[in-house]
Structures are given as C-alpha cells and as structure tokens.
Short mmCIF file of C-alpha atoms and ligand atoms in Angstrom, two decimals:
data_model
loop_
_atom_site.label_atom_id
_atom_site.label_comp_id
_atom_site.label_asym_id
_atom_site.label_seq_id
_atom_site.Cartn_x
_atom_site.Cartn_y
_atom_site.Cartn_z
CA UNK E 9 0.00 0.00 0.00
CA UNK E 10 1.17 3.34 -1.04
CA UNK E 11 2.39 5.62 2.22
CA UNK E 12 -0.39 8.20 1.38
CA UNK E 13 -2.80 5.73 1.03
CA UNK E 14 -1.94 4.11 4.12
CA UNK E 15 -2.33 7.10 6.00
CA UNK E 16 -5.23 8.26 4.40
CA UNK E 17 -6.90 5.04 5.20
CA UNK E 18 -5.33 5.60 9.08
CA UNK E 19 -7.49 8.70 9.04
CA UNK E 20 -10.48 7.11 7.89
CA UNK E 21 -10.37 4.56 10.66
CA UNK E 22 -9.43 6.90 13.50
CA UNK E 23 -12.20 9.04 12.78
CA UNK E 24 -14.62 5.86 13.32
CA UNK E 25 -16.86 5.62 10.14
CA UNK E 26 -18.98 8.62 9.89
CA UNK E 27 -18.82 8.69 5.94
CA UNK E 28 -22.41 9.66 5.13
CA UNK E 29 -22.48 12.04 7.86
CA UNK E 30 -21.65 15.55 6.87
CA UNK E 31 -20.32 16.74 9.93
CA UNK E 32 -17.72 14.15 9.85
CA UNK E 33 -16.78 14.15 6.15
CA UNK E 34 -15.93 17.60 6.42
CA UNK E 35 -13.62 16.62 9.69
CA UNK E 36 -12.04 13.87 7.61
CA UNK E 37 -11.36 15.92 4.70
CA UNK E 38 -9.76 18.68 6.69
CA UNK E 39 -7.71 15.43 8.67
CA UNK E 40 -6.26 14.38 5.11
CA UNK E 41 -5.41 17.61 4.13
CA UNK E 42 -3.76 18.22 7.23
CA UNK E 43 -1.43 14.71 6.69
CA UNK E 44 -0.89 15.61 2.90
CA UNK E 45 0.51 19.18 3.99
CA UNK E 46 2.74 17.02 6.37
CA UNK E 47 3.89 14.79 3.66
CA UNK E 48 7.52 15.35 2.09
CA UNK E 49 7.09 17.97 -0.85
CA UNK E 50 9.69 16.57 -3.02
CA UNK E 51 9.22 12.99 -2.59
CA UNK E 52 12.49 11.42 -4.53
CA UNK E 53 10.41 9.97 -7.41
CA UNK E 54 9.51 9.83 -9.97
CA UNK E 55 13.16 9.75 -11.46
CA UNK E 56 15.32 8.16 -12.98
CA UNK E 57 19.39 7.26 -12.72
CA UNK E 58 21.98 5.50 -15.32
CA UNK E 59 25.28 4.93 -15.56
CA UNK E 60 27.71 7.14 -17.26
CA UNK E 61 27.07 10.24 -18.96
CA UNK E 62 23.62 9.59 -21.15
CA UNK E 63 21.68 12.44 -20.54
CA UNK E 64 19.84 11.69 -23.66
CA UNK E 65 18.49 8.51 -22.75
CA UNK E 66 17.93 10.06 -18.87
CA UNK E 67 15.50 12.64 -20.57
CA UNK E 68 13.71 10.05 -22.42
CA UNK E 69 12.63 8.23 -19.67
CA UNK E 70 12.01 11.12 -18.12
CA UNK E 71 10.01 11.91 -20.60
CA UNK E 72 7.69 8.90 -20.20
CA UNK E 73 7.12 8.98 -16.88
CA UNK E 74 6.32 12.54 -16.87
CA UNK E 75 3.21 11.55 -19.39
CA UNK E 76 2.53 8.96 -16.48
CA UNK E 77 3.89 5.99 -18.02
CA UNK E 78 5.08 2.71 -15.86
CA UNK E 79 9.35 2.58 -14.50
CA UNK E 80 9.32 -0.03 -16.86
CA UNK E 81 8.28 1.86 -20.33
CA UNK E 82 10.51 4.38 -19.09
CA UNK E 83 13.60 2.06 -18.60
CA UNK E 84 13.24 0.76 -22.16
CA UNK E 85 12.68 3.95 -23.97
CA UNK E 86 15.74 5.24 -22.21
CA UNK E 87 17.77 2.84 -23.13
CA UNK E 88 16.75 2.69 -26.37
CA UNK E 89 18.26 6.45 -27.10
CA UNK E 90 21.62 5.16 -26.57
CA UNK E 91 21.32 1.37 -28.28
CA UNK E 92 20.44 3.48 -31.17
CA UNK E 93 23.27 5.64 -30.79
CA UNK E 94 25.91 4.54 -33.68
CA UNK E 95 28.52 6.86 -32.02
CA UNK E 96 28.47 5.10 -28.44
CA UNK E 97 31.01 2.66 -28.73
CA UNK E 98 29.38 0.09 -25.96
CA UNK E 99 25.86 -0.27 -26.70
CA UNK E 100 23.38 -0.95 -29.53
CA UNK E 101 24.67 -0.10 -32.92
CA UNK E 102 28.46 0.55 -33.39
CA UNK E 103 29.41 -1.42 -30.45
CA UNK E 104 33.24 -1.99 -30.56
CA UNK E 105 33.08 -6.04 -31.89
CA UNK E 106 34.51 -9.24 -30.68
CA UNK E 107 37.85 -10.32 -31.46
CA UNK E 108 36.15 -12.20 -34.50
CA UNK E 109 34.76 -8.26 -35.38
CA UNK E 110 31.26 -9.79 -34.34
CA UNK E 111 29.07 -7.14 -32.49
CA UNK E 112 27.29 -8.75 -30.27
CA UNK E 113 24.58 -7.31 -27.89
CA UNK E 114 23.99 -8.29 -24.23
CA UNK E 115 20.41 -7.02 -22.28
CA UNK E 116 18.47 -7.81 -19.59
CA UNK E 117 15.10 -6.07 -18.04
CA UNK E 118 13.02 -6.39 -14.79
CA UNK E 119 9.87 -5.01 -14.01
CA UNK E 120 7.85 -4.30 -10.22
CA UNK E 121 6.58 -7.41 -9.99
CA UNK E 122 10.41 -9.39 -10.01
CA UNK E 123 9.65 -10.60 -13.67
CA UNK E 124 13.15 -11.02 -15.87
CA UNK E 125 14.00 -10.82 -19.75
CA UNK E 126 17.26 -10.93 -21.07
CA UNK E 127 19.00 -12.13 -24.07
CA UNK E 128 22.47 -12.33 -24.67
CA UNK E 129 24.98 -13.01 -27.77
CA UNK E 130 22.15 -11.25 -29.91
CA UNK E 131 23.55 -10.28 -33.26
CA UNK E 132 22.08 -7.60 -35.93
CA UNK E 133 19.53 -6.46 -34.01
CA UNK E 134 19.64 -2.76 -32.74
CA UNK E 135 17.46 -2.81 -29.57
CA UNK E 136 18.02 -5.69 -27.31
CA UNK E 137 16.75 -3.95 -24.38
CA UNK E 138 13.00 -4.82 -26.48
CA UNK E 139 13.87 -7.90 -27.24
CA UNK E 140 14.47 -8.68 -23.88
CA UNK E 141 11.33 -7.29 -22.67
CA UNK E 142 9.72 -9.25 -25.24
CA UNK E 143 11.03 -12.51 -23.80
CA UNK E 144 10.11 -11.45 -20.59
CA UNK E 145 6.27 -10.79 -21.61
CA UNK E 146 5.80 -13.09 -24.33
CA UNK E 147 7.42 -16.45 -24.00
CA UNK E 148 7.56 -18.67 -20.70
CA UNK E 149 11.82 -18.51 -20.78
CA UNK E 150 13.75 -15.60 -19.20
CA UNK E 151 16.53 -16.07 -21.29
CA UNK E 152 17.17 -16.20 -24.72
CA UNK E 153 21.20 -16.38 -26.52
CA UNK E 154 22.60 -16.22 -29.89
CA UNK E 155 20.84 -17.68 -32.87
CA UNK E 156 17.46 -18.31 -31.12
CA UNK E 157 17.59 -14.73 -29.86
CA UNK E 158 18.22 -13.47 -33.23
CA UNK E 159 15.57 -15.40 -34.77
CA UNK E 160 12.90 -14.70 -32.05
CA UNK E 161 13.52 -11.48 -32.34
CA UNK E 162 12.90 -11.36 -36.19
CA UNK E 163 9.76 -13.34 -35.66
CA UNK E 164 8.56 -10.83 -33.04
CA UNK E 165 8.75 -7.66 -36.00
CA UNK E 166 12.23 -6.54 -35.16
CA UNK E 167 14.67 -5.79 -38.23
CA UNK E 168 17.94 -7.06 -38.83
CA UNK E 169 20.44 -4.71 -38.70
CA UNK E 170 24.65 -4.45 -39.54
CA UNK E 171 25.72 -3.45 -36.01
CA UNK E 172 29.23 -2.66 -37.33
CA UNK E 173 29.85 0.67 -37.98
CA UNK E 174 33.33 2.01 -39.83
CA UNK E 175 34.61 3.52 -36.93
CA UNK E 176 34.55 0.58 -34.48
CA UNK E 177 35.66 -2.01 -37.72
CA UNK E 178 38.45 0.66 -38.07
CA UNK E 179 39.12 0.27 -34.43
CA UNK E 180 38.88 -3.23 -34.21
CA UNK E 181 41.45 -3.60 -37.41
CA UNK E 182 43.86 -1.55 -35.22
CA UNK E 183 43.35 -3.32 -32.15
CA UNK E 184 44.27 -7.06 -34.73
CA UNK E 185 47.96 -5.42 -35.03
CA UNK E 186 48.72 -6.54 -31.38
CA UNK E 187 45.59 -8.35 -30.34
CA UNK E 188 46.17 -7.91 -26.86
CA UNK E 189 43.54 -7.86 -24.71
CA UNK E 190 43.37 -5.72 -21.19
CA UNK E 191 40.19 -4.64 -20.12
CA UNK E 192 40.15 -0.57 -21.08
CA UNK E 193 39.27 1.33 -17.67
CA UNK E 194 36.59 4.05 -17.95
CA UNK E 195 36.61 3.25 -22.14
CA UNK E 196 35.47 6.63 -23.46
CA UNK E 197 33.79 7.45 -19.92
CA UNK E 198 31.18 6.09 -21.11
CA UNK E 199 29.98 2.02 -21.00
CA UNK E 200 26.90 -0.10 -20.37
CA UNK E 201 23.88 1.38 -19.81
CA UNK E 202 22.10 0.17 -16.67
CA UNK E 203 19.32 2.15 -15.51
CA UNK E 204 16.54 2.31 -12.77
CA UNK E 205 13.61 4.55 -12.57
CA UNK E 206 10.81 5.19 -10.44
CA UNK E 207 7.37 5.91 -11.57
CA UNK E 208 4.87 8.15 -10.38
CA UNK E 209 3.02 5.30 -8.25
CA UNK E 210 6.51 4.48 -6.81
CA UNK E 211 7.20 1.36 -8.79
CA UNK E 212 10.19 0.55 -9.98
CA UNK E 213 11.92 -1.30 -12.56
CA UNK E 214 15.21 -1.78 -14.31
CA UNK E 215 17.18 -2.03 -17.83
CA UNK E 216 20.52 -2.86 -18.89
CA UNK E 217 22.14 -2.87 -22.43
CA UNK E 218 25.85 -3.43 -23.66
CA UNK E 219 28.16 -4.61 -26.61
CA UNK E 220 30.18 -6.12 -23.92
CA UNK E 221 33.93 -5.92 -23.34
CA UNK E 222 35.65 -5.13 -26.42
CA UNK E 223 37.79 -7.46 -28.36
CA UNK E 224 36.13 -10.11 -25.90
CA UNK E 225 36.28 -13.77 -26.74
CA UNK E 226 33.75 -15.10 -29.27
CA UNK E 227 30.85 -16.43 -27.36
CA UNK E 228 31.92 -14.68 -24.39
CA UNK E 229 28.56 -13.11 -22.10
CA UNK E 230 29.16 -10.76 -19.18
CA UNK E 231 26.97 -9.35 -16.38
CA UNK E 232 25.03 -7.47 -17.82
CA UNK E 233 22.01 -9.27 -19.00
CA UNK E 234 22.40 -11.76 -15.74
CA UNK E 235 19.83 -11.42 -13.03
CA UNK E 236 21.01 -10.22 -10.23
CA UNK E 237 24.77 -9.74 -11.40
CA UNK E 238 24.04 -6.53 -14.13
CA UNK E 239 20.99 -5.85 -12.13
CA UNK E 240 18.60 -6.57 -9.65
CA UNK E 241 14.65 -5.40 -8.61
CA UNK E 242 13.09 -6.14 -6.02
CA UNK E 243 10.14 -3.47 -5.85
CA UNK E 244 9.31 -3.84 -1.97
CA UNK E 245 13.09 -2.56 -1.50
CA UNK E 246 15.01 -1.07 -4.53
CA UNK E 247 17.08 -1.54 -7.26
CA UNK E 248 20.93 -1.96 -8.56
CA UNK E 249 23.14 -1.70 -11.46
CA UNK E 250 26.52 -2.24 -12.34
CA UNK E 251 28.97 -1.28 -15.41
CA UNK E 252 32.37 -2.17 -15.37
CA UNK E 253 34.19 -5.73 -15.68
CA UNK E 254 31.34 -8.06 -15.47
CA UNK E 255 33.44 -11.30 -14.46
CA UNK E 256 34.20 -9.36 -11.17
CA UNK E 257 30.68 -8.34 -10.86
CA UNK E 258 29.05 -12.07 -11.67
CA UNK E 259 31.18 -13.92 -9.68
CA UNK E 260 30.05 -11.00 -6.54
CA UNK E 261 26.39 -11.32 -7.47
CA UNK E 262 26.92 -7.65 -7.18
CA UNK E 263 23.13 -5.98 -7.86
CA UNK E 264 21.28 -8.59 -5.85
CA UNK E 265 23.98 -8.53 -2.86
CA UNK E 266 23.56 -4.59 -3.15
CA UNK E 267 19.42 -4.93 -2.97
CA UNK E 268 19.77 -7.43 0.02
CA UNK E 269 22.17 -5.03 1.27
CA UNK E 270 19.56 -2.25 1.69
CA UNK E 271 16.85 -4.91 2.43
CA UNK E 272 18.85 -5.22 5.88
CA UNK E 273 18.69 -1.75 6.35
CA UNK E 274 22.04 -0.16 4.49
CA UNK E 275 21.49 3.02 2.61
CA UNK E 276 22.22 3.01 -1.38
CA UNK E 277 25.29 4.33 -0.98
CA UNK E 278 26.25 2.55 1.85
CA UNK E 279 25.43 -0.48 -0.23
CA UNK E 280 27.23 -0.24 -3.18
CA UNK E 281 30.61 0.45 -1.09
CA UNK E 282 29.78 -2.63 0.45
CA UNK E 283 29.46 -4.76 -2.58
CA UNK E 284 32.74 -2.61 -4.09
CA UNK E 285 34.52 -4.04 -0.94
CA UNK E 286 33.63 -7.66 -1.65
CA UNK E 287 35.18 -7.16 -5.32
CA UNK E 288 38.38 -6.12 -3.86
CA UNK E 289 38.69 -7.96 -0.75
CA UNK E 290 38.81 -10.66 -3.87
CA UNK E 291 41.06 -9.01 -5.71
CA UNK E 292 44.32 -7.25 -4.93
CA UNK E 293 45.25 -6.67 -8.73
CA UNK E 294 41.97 -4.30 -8.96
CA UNK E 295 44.20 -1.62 -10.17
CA UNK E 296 43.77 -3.31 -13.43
CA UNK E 297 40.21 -3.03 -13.82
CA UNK E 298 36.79 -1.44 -13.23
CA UNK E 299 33.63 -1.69 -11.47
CA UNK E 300 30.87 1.21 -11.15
CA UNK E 301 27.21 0.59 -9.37
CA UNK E 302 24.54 2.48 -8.90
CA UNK E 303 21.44 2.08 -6.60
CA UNK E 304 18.19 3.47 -5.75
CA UNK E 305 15.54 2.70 -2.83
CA UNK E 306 12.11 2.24 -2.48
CA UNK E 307 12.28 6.28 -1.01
CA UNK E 308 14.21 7.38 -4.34
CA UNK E 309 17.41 7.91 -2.37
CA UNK E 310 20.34 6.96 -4.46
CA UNK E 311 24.03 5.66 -4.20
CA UNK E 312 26.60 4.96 -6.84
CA UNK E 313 30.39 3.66 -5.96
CA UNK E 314 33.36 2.53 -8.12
CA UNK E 315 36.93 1.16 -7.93
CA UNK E 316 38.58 3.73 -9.43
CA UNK E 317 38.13 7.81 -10.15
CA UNK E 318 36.35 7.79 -13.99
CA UNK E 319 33.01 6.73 -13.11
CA UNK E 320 30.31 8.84 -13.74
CA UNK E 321 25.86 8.66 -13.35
CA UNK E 322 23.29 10.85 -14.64
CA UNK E 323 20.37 11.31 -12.41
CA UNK E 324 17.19 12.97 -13.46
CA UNK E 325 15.41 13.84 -10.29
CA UNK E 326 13.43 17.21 -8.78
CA UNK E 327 13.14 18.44 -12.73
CA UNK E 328 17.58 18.06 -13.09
CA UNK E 329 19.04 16.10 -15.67
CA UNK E 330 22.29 16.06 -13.95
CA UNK E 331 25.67 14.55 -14.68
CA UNK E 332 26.92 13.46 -11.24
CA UNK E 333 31.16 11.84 -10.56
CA UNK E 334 30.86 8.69 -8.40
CA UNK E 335 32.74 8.70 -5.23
CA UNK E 336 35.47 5.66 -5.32
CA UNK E 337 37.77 3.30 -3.27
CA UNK E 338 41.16 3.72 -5.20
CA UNK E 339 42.52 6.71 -4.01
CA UNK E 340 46.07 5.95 -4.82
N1 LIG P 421 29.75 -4.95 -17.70
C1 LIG P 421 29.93 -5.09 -19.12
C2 LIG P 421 30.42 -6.49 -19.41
O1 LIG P 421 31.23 -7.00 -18.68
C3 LIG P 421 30.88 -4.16 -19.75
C4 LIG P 421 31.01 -2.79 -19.19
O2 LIG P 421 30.16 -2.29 -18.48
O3 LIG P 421 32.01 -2.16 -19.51
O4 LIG P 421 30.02 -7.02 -20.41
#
C-alpha cells in the first residue's frame, strides 16, 4: 500500500466511520489535508538514474514517466536512445566487436513485480533492451542467446540490422595489429547502460544494455544481461546496477547482494561500497580493472560507488538532468 494511502486510510479509521455524515466528512477531509501538507514535498520519485554520462536517454525516460507511463516503459525507452546511438562505442549499434569483429549485444530487463528478460549473444539487431522485454512478456523462458535470440527477435517484427559501424571495424582492425587484450578502464567514460527509474506510483523497474567488453572472446557473455549480477529489482526494497568488468561483478552477485544489502537496512550508498569491498577484498590486482554501481531505494534515495576515479551517473530527479562523478575506493 502506497504511504499516502496508508495514511489516508489511518485517518479514515481513526475518525470511526462517519462517511455519510456531513459533519464528519468535512472533519475527515480537513484530517487528510492536514497529513498531505505534512507529507515530504519533493518525494524522490519519480526519477530516474543510469550509468555514465547519457543524458539523452535520462530525458527520455524522463520523458515517459512525466506523461505517467510505468518505471518499466521508461527504462526501455531510455535505453533505447543510446542502443540506437551509432557513435556510443558500448551499446546498440556501433558497439566496438569481438575479437572475431562480431558485435554482439547483451540485455536484460526487470519489471515491479520481479519478472526477468534478457538475451544475450544477440547479433544484428539494434534494440536488445526490447527484445528482452519481449522474452520477458511473451514467452515462458527468461533467457534467450545467440541464434534463437536473433531469430525470435525477427519473428517478433524486429529488423535485422549491420551493427558494425566504420569507426569501431576501423578500431577493431587496429586493435588485430597486437591483439592484446586488457580490459580498457573508464573506455570513453562512457559504457553499459544500466538504468533504474521510479514511476509516479513508486514502482520501480530496471534495464541494462551493452556490446560487452571489447575485443572479448567469441561467445563470451558478461553481467550485464544476468539477473542479479548486471541488475537486480526487487520493488518492496530497490534496485541496482553495475557497469564495469562483469566477471568481477558475476562472480560478486553484485546488484542482488547490493538490494539485500539495503533490504537489511544499508542506505544506497552505503550499499554499493559494500558490494565494491567484496570485489576487492577478492582481488588485490583491482588496479587493473573497473567496477561502477549504482542504486536506488524504495524512497528514491540513491548511491553509486566505483573502484577507481572515472566513473560517472546521470540522475534525473526534482526536474535536473544532472551529470553526477561517483565517489570511489582507489585513491592511490
Ligand atoms: N559490464 C559489461 C560487461 O562485462 C561491460 C562494461 O560495463 O564495460 O560485459
């Protein structure tokens, strides 16, 4: 039950049933006005937060949930903006490629009642956040990979699509000269998009979309579109996403430790430090690589957190599209 339903039904009670009686209609109206005026002004939702800098995608779902629209709309729209994006680099279209020059497209989504899509290894298809959602809505699987993605997404209306754009087959021909592969911290300061928004009814849901790790292995699927590593709902507490090295952040069950986290009574923020800690207790060559999360509560309070200095979130909350630095561990 809603908080201002819950105390608007408190009201009701206290003042013992009179409905039909005047007299006490008119007290019970003036009660609920008195507990709305009481109630915070700027309650934290609805809004909306992502990782790195994507204030176009941030505006789009910002967009739909001004024109009332569920978290979960919103979370797909947004991501959308920057799957469609042929500049970005690590989503959607123009993703850099495998080390086969394969783009190939990992997403997951949840919704407020704990309901997952994802698919993962999808190739030439430009919105895998949708395709996702359509598993999660219209088949009994949560999961769908590779061919069987591609062709259930083709039967479902979406069109195929050469993900490759010259830039990143231009970058991926430079990167064949040495082939080596290291894990590229903060690449372009800007990465996988996970997001989570809060509607107007204070539901939430979450989205996650990514080309992966560049130069990756072929066949090689990260955290992205896994429930509970890339991200995690759980509508009665909060929500949690993660960008950065996705082996770390699977083998941490980071978004679902981060949600349990705050179930037990840690703030966001306090949260995702937590789950940062676990990846370096783990880890003492975490120079080498990075990790960024970001959380939000049932309240609309947020947290973000990384390894190292680089990581960035754009909240849109209180009417701000802002671009926001993320506090970190490695101060050197
Ligand atoms: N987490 C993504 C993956 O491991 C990549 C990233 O966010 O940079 O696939």
């Amino acid at each position: 039950m809603k908080r201002r339903k819950f105390i608007q039904n408190a009201s009701l009670s206290t003042f013992g049933i009179a409905v039909g009686s005047s007299v006490f209609a008119s007290e019970i109206k003036k009660s609920i006005s008195e507990v709305n005026e009481i109630l915070p002004k700027n309650a934290g939702y609805p809004m909306v937060i992502a990782t790195w800098n994507v204030n176009d995608s941030t505006a789009e779902a910002w967009r739909v949930l001004q024109e009332g629209k569920s978290a979960l709309d919103a979370v797909e729209k947004g991501c959308m903006i920057e799957e469609a994006n042929a500049e970005g680099q690590s989503v959607g279209i123009g993703g850099l490629p495998d080390r086969d020059g394969n783009v190939t497209l990992d997403a997951c989504i949840m919704n407020k009642e704990g309901d997952y899509g994802a698919v993962v290894y999808l190739q030439n298809i430009m919105h895998p956040i949708s395709v996702a959602r359509k598993v999660m809505e219209d088949t009994t699987h949560v999961i769908l990979a590779g061919k069987g993605a591609e062709q259930f997404a083709i039967s479902e209306g979406f069109e195929k699509t050469n993900l490759l754009t010259e830039a990143s087959k231009k970058a991926w021909e430079e990167w064949k000269k040495t082939s080596k592969y290291k894990p590229i911290i903060n690449i372009e300061n800007h990465d996988t998009i996970g997001m989570l928004a809060i509607d107007k009814n204070g539901d939430i849901s979450g989205g996650c979309t990514t080309s992966g790790l560049a130069y990756k292995m072929a066949g090689r699927v990260g955290d992205s579109p896994i429930i509970g590593s890339g991200l995690f709902i759980d509508n009665q507490v909060g929500g949690a996403t993660a960008t950065g090295l996705g082996e770390e952040v699977l083998k941490t069950v980071g978004s679902f430790l981060i949600v349990e986290l705050m179930r037990q009574g840690k703030t966001p923020q306090e949260a995702c430090e937590e789950a940062i800690g676990r990846i370096i207790k783990k880890n003492p060559d975490f120079k080498d690589f990075q990790v960024g999360y970001i959380a939000v509560n049932k309240k609309g309070e947020t947290g973000y957190y990384s390894i190292h200095d680089g990581f960035w979130i754009t909240k849109y909350q209180n009417e701000k599209n802002e671009n926001i630095p993320s506090s970190f561990y490695d101060k050197k």
